[in-house]
């Protein structure tokens, strides 16, 4: 149904992403709406199979620390200078970024000197002599790992270590029983609530939808982490949703993660992306 190649012209990248996912999930056709003389209107029009129409507003939400950490890692091209001989990878929890950044070089140097691939394998006396190394080895949710064989075949010295974002899991809510409460809270976040109010006010449509791209910290970790991969279970309970809002869409945009939708009167459903 979405055969017009110009139908998404003028949209932001996140709005185009939402449009494509909604077309796949619903079998409908999305079109840019908040462009030209319509500035300030809802973002997308969605024509559903059977002819029903929906107004869609698109927004994103992540934790403040997560946004700062992601921006910093992006500016550094997800690579830090490598003081060692091996290739190293770091999975860093956003809230720990500065602390890991300050300790990683001496950690790598000591690990290679003792021929171990992670700080947790360093001798106890080494860890006891440096509280930050002890923290990184046994308390931190971030992970630092060495790969000594990666460059042995040609003797090349890796120029940088690869840094990615990790998520502190804590207690995982695998059946997503906490999702309705988490979404209820998400809908009270100021900019999300404004978008919900805006789309509820749309006229001349049959349905009103809110699409939320959720980043790290945008939902509690216990709920966010299950949404980054295939969803095995969804709750029966409904979130507290403003009157007039018929569907709330959620995605974490992680590769392999589904698009999850709550539909008034029909409950929760997961759609492959």
PDB file of C-alpha atoms in Angstrom:
ATOM      1  CA  UNK A   1       0.000   0.000   0.000  1.00  0.00           C
ATOM      2  CA  UNK A   2       2.992   2.344   0.525  1.00  0.00           C
ATOM      3  CA  UNK A   3       4.088   2.496  -3.121  1.00  0.00           C
ATOM      4  CA  UNK A   4       4.482   6.300  -3.470  1.00  0.00           C
ATOM      5  CA  UNK A   5       8.271   6.885  -3.147  1.00  0.00           C
ATOM      6  CA  UNK A   6       7.718  10.517  -2.074  1.00  0.00           C
ATOM      7  CA  UNK A   7       5.195   9.767   0.648  1.00  0.00           C
ATOM      8  CA  UNK A   8       7.738  10.165   3.466  1.00  0.00           C
ATOM      9  CA  UNK A   9       9.548  13.247   2.127  1.00  0.00           C
ATOM     10  CA  UNK A  10      10.145  15.909   4.770  1.00  0.00           C
ATOM     11  CA  UNK A  11      10.171  13.550   7.745  1.00  0.00           C
ATOM     12  CA  UNK A  12      12.933  13.279  10.354  1.00  0.00           C
ATOM     13  CA  UNK A  13      14.891  10.032  10.433  1.00  0.00           C
ATOM     14  CA  UNK A  14      13.006   8.739  13.490  1.00  0.00           C
ATOM     15  CA  UNK A  15       9.668   9.568  11.848  1.00  0.00           C
ATOM     16  CA  UNK A  16      10.634   7.708   8.656  1.00  0.00           C
ATOM     17  CA  UNK A  17      11.749   4.745  10.771  1.00  0.00           C
ATOM     18  CA  UNK A  18       8.396   4.743  12.575  1.00  0.00           C
ATOM     19  CA  UNK A  19       6.504   4.956   9.286  1.00  0.00           C
ATOM     20  CA  UNK A  20       8.287   1.939   7.837  1.00  0.00           C
ATOM     21  CA  UNK A  21       7.745  -0.169  10.957  1.00  0.00           C
ATOM     22  CA  UNK A  22       4.060   0.760  11.128  1.00  0.00           C
ATOM     23  CA  UNK A  23       3.538  -0.168   7.491  1.00  0.00           C
ATOM     24  CA  UNK A  24       5.116  -3.581   8.120  1.00  0.00           C
ATOM     25  CA  UNK A  25       3.110  -4.187  11.275  1.00  0.00           C
ATOM     26  CA  UNK A  26      -0.296  -3.055  10.022  1.00  0.00           C
ATOM     27  CA  UNK A  27      -0.150  -3.600   6.281  1.00  0.00           C
ATOM     28  CA  UNK A  28      -1.193   0.021   5.914  1.00  0.00           C
ATOM     29  CA  UNK A  29       0.303   3.008   4.122  1.00  0.00           C
ATOM     30  CA  UNK A  30       1.972   5.888   5.953  1.00  0.00           C
ATOM     31  CA  UNK A  31       2.380   9.414   4.649  1.00  0.00           C
ATOM     32  CA  UNK A  32       4.061  12.537   6.018  1.00  0.00           C
ATOM     33  CA  UNK A  33       1.544  14.963   7.505  1.00  0.00           C
ATOM     34  CA  UNK A  34       3.437  17.533   9.617  1.00  0.00           C
ATOM     35  CA  UNK A  35       5.080  19.289   6.659  1.00  0.00           C
ATOM     36  CA  UNK A  36       4.560  22.464   4.649  1.00  0.00           C
ATOM     37  CA  UNK A  37       1.532  24.473   5.738  1.00  0.00           C
ATOM     38  CA  UNK A  38       0.640  21.747   8.264  1.00  0.00           C
ATOM     39  CA  UNK A  39       3.592  22.484  10.572  1.00  0.00           C
ATOM     40  CA  UNK A  40       2.565  21.694  14.150  1.00  0.00           C
ATOM     41  CA  UNK A  41       0.082  18.979  13.162  1.00  0.00           C
ATOM     42  CA  UNK A  42       0.529  15.262  13.895  1.00  0.00           C
ATOM     43  CA  UNK A  43       3.517  13.626  12.209  1.00  0.00           C
ATOM     44  CA  UNK A  44       2.036  10.839  10.063  1.00  0.00           C
ATOM     45  CA  UNK A  45      -1.177   9.767   8.431  1.00  0.00           C
ATOM     46  CA  UNK A  46      -1.666   5.991   8.389  1.00  0.00           C
ATOM     47  CA  UNK A  47      -4.276   4.412   6.124  1.00  0.00           C
ATOM     48  CA  UNK A  48      -5.085   0.956   7.452  1.00  0.00           C
ATOM     49  CA  UNK A  49      -6.386  -2.043   5.493  1.00  0.00           C
ATOM     50  CA  UNK A  50     -10.122  -1.622   5.080  1.00  0.00           C
ATOM     51  CA  UNK A  51      -9.835   2.145   4.838  1.00  0.00           C
ATOM     52  CA  UNK A  52      -9.688   3.254   8.466  1.00  0.00           C
ATOM     53  CA  UNK A  53      -7.356   6.190   9.052  1.00  0.00           C
ATOM     54  CA  UNK A  54      -5.032   6.950  11.954  1.00  0.00           C
ATOM     55  CA  UNK A  55      -3.142  10.038  13.051  1.00  0.00           C
ATOM     56  CA  UNK A  56       0.325   9.148  14.374  1.00  0.00           C
ATOM     57  CA  UNK A  57       2.638  11.222  16.544  1.00  0.00           C
ATOM     58  CA  UNK A  58       6.270  10.097  16.864  1.00  0.00           C
ATOM     59  CA  UNK A  59       8.586  10.787  19.784  1.00  0.00           C
ATOM     60  CA  UNK A  60      11.612   9.302  21.546  1.00  0.00           C
ATOM     61  CA  UNK A  61      12.686   8.991  25.149  1.00  0.00           C
ATOM     62  CA  UNK A  62      15.908   7.913  26.864  1.00  0.00           C
ATOM     63  CA  UNK A  63      17.469   8.553  30.248  1.00  0.00           C
ATOM     64  CA  UNK A  64      19.528  11.763  30.510  1.00  0.00           C
ATOM     65  CA  UNK A  65      22.739   9.926  31.412  1.00  0.00           C
ATOM     66  CA  UNK A  66      22.190   7.431  28.608  1.00  0.00           C
ATOM     67  CA  UNK A  67      21.814  10.230  26.049  1.00  0.00           C
ATOM     68  CA  UNK A  68      25.012  11.908  27.254  1.00  0.00           C
ATOM     69  CA  UNK A  69      26.936   8.637  27.216  1.00  0.00           C
ATOM     70  CA  UNK A  70      25.685   7.682  23.771  1.00  0.00           C
ATOM     71  CA  UNK A  71      26.606  11.102  22.390  1.00  0.00           C
ATOM     72  CA  UNK A  72      30.086  10.895  23.903  1.00  0.00           C
ATOM     73  CA  UNK A  73      30.716   7.403  22.565  1.00  0.00           C
ATOM     74  CA  UNK A  74      29.496   8.542  19.166  1.00  0.00           C
ATOM     75  CA  UNK A  75      31.889  11.495  19.124  1.00  0.00           C
ATOM     76  CA  UNK A  76      34.725   9.108  19.954  1.00  0.00           C
ATOM     77  CA  UNK A  77      33.550   6.760  17.165  1.00  0.00           C
ATOM     78  CA  UNK A  78      33.047   4.016  19.758  1.00  0.00           C
ATOM     79  CA  UNK A  79      36.813   3.626  20.037  1.00  0.00           C
ATOM     80  CA  UNK A  80      39.293   4.527  22.768  1.00  0.00           C
ATOM     81  CA  UNK A  81      43.100   4.624  22.452  1.00  0.00           C
ATOM     82  CA  UNK A  82      44.651   1.238  23.142  1.00  0.00           C
ATOM     83  CA  UNK A  83      47.672   1.187  25.480  1.00  0.00           C
ATOM     84  CA  UNK A  84      48.218  -2.547  24.998  1.00  0.00           C
ATOM     85  CA  UNK A  85      49.256  -5.144  22.429  1.00  0.00           C
ATOM     86  CA  UNK A  86      45.972  -7.074  22.265  1.00  0.00           C
ATOM     87  CA  UNK A  87      42.596  -6.120  20.879  1.00  0.00           C
ATOM     88  CA  UNK A  88      40.232  -5.135  23.710  1.00  0.00           C
ATOM     89  CA  UNK A  89      36.477  -4.657  23.865  1.00  0.00           C
ATOM     90  CA  UNK A  90      34.574  -2.668  26.476  1.00  0.00           C
ATOM     91  CA  UNK A  91      30.849  -2.890  27.189  1.00  0.00           C
ATOM     92  CA  UNK A  92      30.110   0.172  29.288  1.00  0.00           C
ATOM     93  CA  UNK A  93      26.991   1.010  31.288  1.00  0.00           C
ATOM     94  CA  UNK A  94      26.132   4.658  30.648  1.00  0.00           C
ATOM     95  CA  UNK A  95      26.181   5.718  34.279  1.00  0.00           C
ATOM     96  CA  UNK A  96      29.685   4.233  34.681  1.00  0.00           C
ATOM     97  CA  UNK A  97      31.225   5.726  31.548  1.00  0.00           C
ATOM     98  CA  UNK A  98      33.480   8.344  33.164  1.00  0.00           C
ATOM     99  CA  UNK A  99      34.708   5.943  35.835  1.00  0.00           C
ATOM    100  CA  UNK A 100      35.552   3.175  33.329  1.00  0.00           C
ATOM    101  CA  UNK A 101      37.184   5.717  31.007  1.00  0.00           C
ATOM    102  CA  UNK A 102      39.497   6.825  33.818  1.00  0.00           C
ATOM    103  CA  UNK A 103      40.577   3.294  34.767  1.00  0.00           C
ATOM    104  CA  UNK A 104      40.676   1.297  31.541  1.00  0.00           C
ATOM    105  CA  UNK A 105      44.243   2.113  30.392  1.00  0.00           C
ATOM    106  CA  UNK A 106      46.007   0.941  33.530  1.00  0.00           C
ATOM    107  CA  UNK A 107      43.624  -2.015  33.697  1.00  0.00           C
ATOM    108  CA  UNK A 108      44.636  -3.136  30.195  1.00  0.00           C
ATOM    109  CA  UNK A 109      48.319  -2.617  30.949  1.00  0.00           C
ATOM    110  CA  UNK A 110      48.134  -4.727  34.107  1.00  0.00           C
ATOM    111  CA  UNK A 111      46.004  -7.438  32.499  1.00  0.00           C
ATOM    112  CA  UNK A 112      48.488  -7.895  29.669  1.00  0.00           C
ATOM    113  CA  UNK A 113      51.410  -7.867  32.116  1.00  0.00           C
ATOM    114  CA  UNK A 114      49.772 -10.728  34.020  1.00  0.00           C
ATOM    115  CA  UNK A 115      48.567 -12.451  30.816  1.00  0.00           C
ATOM    116  CA  UNK A 116      44.883 -12.360  31.779  1.00  0.00           C
ATOM    117  CA  UNK A 117      41.981 -11.228  29.595  1.00  0.00           C
ATOM    118  CA  UNK A 118      39.777  -9.482  32.158  1.00  0.00           C
ATOM    119  CA  UNK A 119      40.321  -7.469  35.343  1.00  0.00           C
ATOM    120  CA  UNK A 120      38.464 -10.083  37.403  1.00  0.00           C
ATOM    121  CA  UNK A 121      41.360 -12.488  36.697  1.00  0.00           C
ATOM    122  CA  UNK A 122      44.048 -10.159  38.092  1.00  0.00           C
ATOM    123  CA  UNK A 123      45.785 -11.278  41.292  1.00  0.00           C
ATOM    124  CA  UNK A 124      44.036 -10.264  44.484  1.00  0.00           C
ATOM    125  CA  UNK A 125      46.981  -8.170  45.650  1.00  0.00           C
ATOM    126  CA  UNK A 126      46.864  -6.107  42.445  1.00  0.00           C
ATOM    127  CA  UNK A 127      43.164  -5.414  42.856  1.00  0.00           C
ATOM    128  CA  UNK A 128      43.558  -4.599  46.521  1.00  0.00           C
ATOM    129  CA  UNK A 129      46.259  -2.039  45.728  1.00  0.00           C
ATOM    130  CA  UNK A 130      43.909  -0.046  43.461  1.00  0.00           C
ATOM    131  CA  UNK A 131      40.255   0.383  44.572  1.00  0.00           C
ATOM    132  CA  UNK A 132      39.137   1.384  41.067  1.00  0.00           C
ATOM    133  CA  UNK A 133      40.523  -1.836  39.602  1.00  0.00           C
ATOM    134  CA  UNK A 134      38.751  -3.767  42.354  1.00  0.00           C
ATOM    135  CA  UNK A 135      35.513  -1.982  41.525  1.00  0.00           C
ATOM    136  CA  UNK A 136      35.889  -2.694  37.798  1.00  0.00           C
ATOM    137  CA  UNK A 137      36.683  -6.347  38.477  1.00  0.00           C
ATOM    138  CA  UNK A 138      33.958  -7.205  40.981  1.00  0.00           C
ATOM    139  CA  UNK A 139      31.335  -4.461  41.335  1.00  0.00           C
ATOM    140  CA  UNK A 140      30.925  -2.716  37.995  1.00  0.00           C
ATOM    141  CA  UNK A 141      28.221  -3.808  35.532  1.00  0.00           C
ATOM    142  CA  UNK A 142      30.576  -2.786  32.689  1.00  0.00           C
ATOM    143  CA  UNK A 143      32.813  -5.385  31.086  1.00  0.00           C
ATOM    144  CA  UNK A 144      36.389  -5.153  29.729  1.00  0.00           C
ATOM    145  CA  UNK A 145      37.749  -8.124  27.785  1.00  0.00           C
ATOM    146  CA  UNK A 146      41.020  -8.782  25.981  1.00  0.00           C
ATOM    147  CA  UNK A 147      41.503 -10.825  22.802  1.00  0.00           C
ATOM    148  CA  UNK A 148      45.205 -11.739  22.644  1.00  0.00           C
ATOM    149  CA  UNK A 149      44.950 -13.985  19.581  1.00  0.00           C
ATOM    150  CA  UNK A 150      43.076 -11.533  17.380  1.00  0.00           C
ATOM    151  CA  UNK A 151      46.177  -9.994  15.801  1.00  0.00           C
ATOM    152  CA  UNK A 152      48.820 -12.698  16.303  1.00  0.00           C
ATOM    153  CA  UNK A 153      48.642 -13.884  12.706  1.00  0.00           C
ATOM    154  CA  UNK A 154      50.258 -10.773  11.225  1.00  0.00           C
ATOM    155  CA  UNK A 155      51.704  -8.961  14.243  1.00  0.00           C
ATOM    156  CA  UNK A 156      49.586  -5.857  13.732  1.00  0.00           C
ATOM    157  CA  UNK A 157      48.992  -3.757  16.839  1.00  0.00           C
ATOM    158  CA  UNK A 158      45.342  -2.675  17.254  1.00  0.00           C
ATOM    159  CA  UNK A 159      45.043   1.099  17.340  1.00  0.00           C
ATOM    160  CA  UNK A 160      41.943   1.262  19.486  1.00  0.00           C
ATOM    161  CA  UNK A 161      39.642  -0.709  21.705  1.00  0.00           C
ATOM    162  CA  UNK A 162      36.026  -1.202  20.670  1.00  0.00           C
ATOM    163  CA  UNK A 163      33.540   0.399  23.059  1.00  0.00           C
ATOM    164  CA  UNK A 164      29.847  -0.421  23.086  1.00  0.00           C
ATOM    165  CA  UNK A 165      26.976   0.386  25.407  1.00  0.00           C
ATOM    166  CA  UNK A 166      25.997  -2.224  27.955  1.00  0.00           C
ATOM    167  CA  UNK A 167      22.827  -2.288  30.057  1.00  0.00           C
ATOM    168  CA  UNK A 168      22.810  -3.052  33.762  1.00  0.00           C
ATOM    169  CA  UNK A 169      20.284  -5.839  33.905  1.00  0.00           C
ATOM    170  CA  UNK A 170      19.409  -6.225  37.553  1.00  0.00           C
ATOM    171  CA  UNK A 171      16.257  -8.314  37.913  1.00  0.00           C
ATOM    172  CA  UNK A 172      14.842  -9.001  34.433  1.00  0.00           C
ATOM    173  CA  UNK A 173      11.058  -8.975  34.038  1.00  0.00           C
ATOM    174  CA  UNK A 174      11.024 -11.714  31.389  1.00  0.00           C
ATOM    175  CA  UNK A 175       7.218 -11.930  31.184  1.00  0.00           C
ATOM    176  CA  UNK A 176       6.941  -8.107  31.065  1.00  0.00           C
ATOM    177  CA  UNK A 177       4.398  -8.003  33.876  1.00  0.00           C
ATOM    178  CA  UNK A 178       5.774  -4.561  34.808  1.00  0.00           C
ATOM    179  CA  UNK A 179       5.293  -3.162  31.298  1.00  0.00           C
ATOM    180  CA  UNK A 180       1.814  -1.613  31.845  1.00  0.00           C
ATOM    181  CA  UNK A 181       3.033   0.378  34.884  1.00  0.00           C
ATOM    182  CA  UNK A 182       6.221   1.381  33.077  1.00  0.00           C
ATOM    183  CA  UNK A 183       4.244   2.652  30.069  1.00  0.00           C
ATOM    184  CA  UNK A 184       1.823   4.489  32.342  1.00  0.00           C
ATOM    185  CA  UNK A 185       4.808   6.291  33.870  1.00  0.00           C
ATOM    186  CA  UNK A 186       6.354   6.900  30.438  1.00  0.00           C
ATOM    187  CA  UNK A 187       3.176   8.652  29.310  1.00  0.00           C
ATOM    188  CA  UNK A 188       3.545  11.160  32.169  1.00  0.00           C
ATOM    189  CA  UNK A 189       7.019  12.304  30.999  1.00  0.00           C
ATOM    190  CA  UNK A 190       6.504  15.905  29.948  1.00  0.00           C
ATOM    191  CA  UNK A 191       7.470  15.750  26.255  1.00  0.00           C
ATOM    192  CA  UNK A 192       5.786  12.357  25.780  1.00  0.00           C
ATOM    193  CA  UNK A 193       2.596  13.623  27.433  1.00  0.00           C
ATOM    194  CA  UNK A 194       2.606  16.679  25.123  1.00  0.00           C
ATOM    195  CA  UNK A 195       2.826  14.432  22.073  1.00  0.00           C
ATOM    196  CA  UNK A 196      -0.015  12.269  23.359  1.00  0.00           C
ATOM    197  CA  UNK A 197      -2.194  15.338  23.929  1.00  0.00           C
ATOM    198  CA  UNK A 198      -1.340  16.615  20.459  1.00  0.00           C
ATOM    199  CA  UNK A 199      -2.355  13.461  18.619  1.00  0.00           C
ATOM    200  CA  UNK A 200      -5.512  12.992  20.706  1.00  0.00           C
ATOM    201  CA  UNK A 201      -6.605  16.397  19.402  1.00  0.00           C
ATOM    202  CA  UNK A 202      -6.330  15.254  15.755  1.00  0.00           C
ATOM    203  CA  UNK A 203      -9.591  15.575  13.838  1.00  0.00           C
ATOM    204  CA  UNK A 204     -10.961  13.799  10.786  1.00  0.00           C
ATOM    205  CA  UNK A 205      -9.393  10.396  11.565  1.00  0.00           C
ATOM    206  CA  UNK A 206     -10.712   7.130  12.938  1.00  0.00           C
ATOM    207  CA  UNK A 207      -7.797   6.340  15.288  1.00  0.00           C
ATOM    208  CA  UNK A 208      -5.022   8.129  17.152  1.00  0.00           C
ATOM    209  CA  UNK A 209      -1.636   6.475  17.722  1.00  0.00           C
ATOM    210  CA  UNK A 210       1.519   7.430  19.658  1.00  0.00           C
ATOM    211  CA  UNK A 211       4.832   5.876  18.539  1.00  0.00           C
ATOM    212  CA  UNK A 212       7.674   6.000  21.113  1.00  0.00           C
ATOM    213  CA  UNK A 213      11.248   5.055  20.282  1.00  0.00           C
ATOM    214  CA  UNK A 214      12.702   4.077  23.655  1.00  0.00           C
ATOM    215  CA  UNK A 215      16.422   4.429  24.322  1.00  0.00           C
ATOM    216  CA  UNK A 216      18.563   3.251  27.212  1.00  0.00           C
ATOM    217  CA  UNK A 217      17.139   4.603  30.460  1.00  0.00           C
ATOM    218  CA  UNK A 218      13.769   5.382  28.880  1.00  0.00           C
ATOM    219  CA  UNK A 219      12.159   2.467  30.705  1.00  0.00           C
ATOM    220  CA  UNK A 220      13.309   0.569  33.807  1.00  0.00           C
ATOM    221  CA  UNK A 221      16.104  -1.867  32.883  1.00  0.00           C
ATOM    222  CA  UNK A 222      13.991  -4.825  34.022  1.00  0.00           C
ATOM    223  CA  UNK A 223      11.474  -3.974  31.274  1.00  0.00           C
ATOM    224  CA  UNK A 224      13.774  -2.376  28.693  1.00  0.00           C
ATOM    225  CA  UNK A 225      16.117  -5.346  28.307  1.00  0.00           C
ATOM    226  CA  UNK A 226      13.429  -7.910  27.368  1.00  0.00           C
ATOM    227  CA  UNK A 227      12.188  -5.471  24.712  1.00  0.00           C
ATOM    228  CA  UNK A 228      15.617  -5.429  22.990  1.00  0.00           C
ATOM    229  CA  UNK A 229      15.160  -9.031  21.806  1.00  0.00           C
ATOM    230  CA  UNK A 230      12.377 -11.394  20.789  1.00  0.00           C
ATOM    231  CA  UNK A 231       9.448 -11.045  23.181  1.00  0.00           C
ATOM    232  CA  UNK A 232       8.258 -14.339  24.631  1.00  0.00           C
ATOM    233  CA  UNK A 233       5.394 -13.059  26.779  1.00  0.00           C
ATOM    234  CA  UNK A 234       3.187  -9.984  27.058  1.00  0.00           C
ATOM    235  CA  UNK A 235       0.957  -8.894  29.962  1.00  0.00           C
ATOM    236  CA  UNK A 236      -2.825  -8.927  30.119  1.00  0.00           C
ATOM    237  CA  UNK A 237      -3.135  -5.645  32.034  1.00  0.00           C
ATOM    238  CA  UNK A 238      -3.604  -2.290  30.312  1.00  0.00           C
ATOM    239  CA  UNK A 239      -1.541   0.840  30.959  1.00  0.00           C
ATOM    240  CA  UNK A 240      -3.134   4.120  31.997  1.00  0.00           C
ATOM    241  CA  UNK A 241      -3.576   5.817  28.625  1.00  0.00           C
ATOM    242  CA  UNK A 242      -5.187   9.209  27.928  1.00  0.00           C
ATOM    243  CA  UNK A 243      -8.768   9.038  26.700  1.00  0.00           C
ATOM    244  CA  UNK A 244      -8.869   9.175  22.922  1.00  0.00           C
ATOM    245  CA  UNK A 245      -5.455   7.540  22.409  1.00  0.00           C
ATOM    246  CA  UNK A 246      -6.142   4.189  20.773  1.00  0.00           C
ATOM    247  CA  UNK A 247      -2.672   2.687  20.281  1.00  0.00           C
ATOM    248  CA  UNK A 248       0.749   3.075  21.872  1.00  0.00           C
ATOM    249  CA  UNK A 249       3.694   1.685  19.885  1.00  0.00           C
ATOM    250  CA  UNK A 250       7.092   0.936  21.464  1.00  0.00           C
ATOM    251  CA  UNK A 251      10.423  -0.037  19.949  1.00  0.00           C
ATOM    252  CA  UNK A 252      13.986  -0.032  21.238  1.00  0.00           C
ATOM    253  CA  UNK A 253      15.399  -0.082  17.682  1.00  0.00           C
ATOM    254  CA  UNK A 254      17.883  -2.826  18.637  1.00  0.00           C
ATOM    255  CA  UNK A 255      18.547  -5.343  15.864  1.00  0.00           C
ATOM    256  CA  UNK A 256      16.132  -8.235  16.329  1.00  0.00           C
ATOM    257  CA  UNK A 257      13.843  -6.358  18.706  1.00  0.00           C
ATOM    258  CA  UNK A 258      10.120  -6.350  17.938  1.00  0.00           C
ATOM    259  CA  UNK A 259       7.656  -3.512  17.602  1.00  0.00           C
ATOM    260  CA  UNK A 260       5.266  -3.814  20.545  1.00  0.00           C
ATOM    261  CA  UNK A 261       1.827  -2.276  20.385  1.00  0.00           C
ATOM    262  CA  UNK A 262      -0.886  -1.745  22.979  1.00  0.00           C
ATOM    263  CA  UNK A 263      -4.324  -1.416  21.336  1.00  0.00           C
ATOM    264  CA  UNK A 264      -7.337  -0.155  23.242  1.00  0.00           C
ATOM    265  CA  UNK A 265      -9.794  -3.009  23.686  1.00  0.00           C
ATOM    266  CA  UNK A 266      -7.350  -5.578  22.252  1.00  0.00           C
ATOM    267  CA  UNK A 267      -4.370  -5.388  24.577  1.00  0.00           C
ATOM    268  CA  UNK A 268      -0.719  -6.045  23.796  1.00  0.00           C
ATOM    269  CA  UNK A 269       0.818  -7.544  20.672  1.00  0.00           C
ATOM    270  CA  UNK A 270       4.379  -7.937  19.358  1.00  0.00           C
ATOM    271  CA  UNK A 271       5.199  -7.473  15.664  1.00  0.00           C
ATOM    272  CA  UNK A 272       8.437  -8.629  13.991  1.00  0.00           C
ATOM    273  CA  UNK A 273      10.587  -5.870  12.454  1.00  0.00           C
TER     274      UNK A 273
END
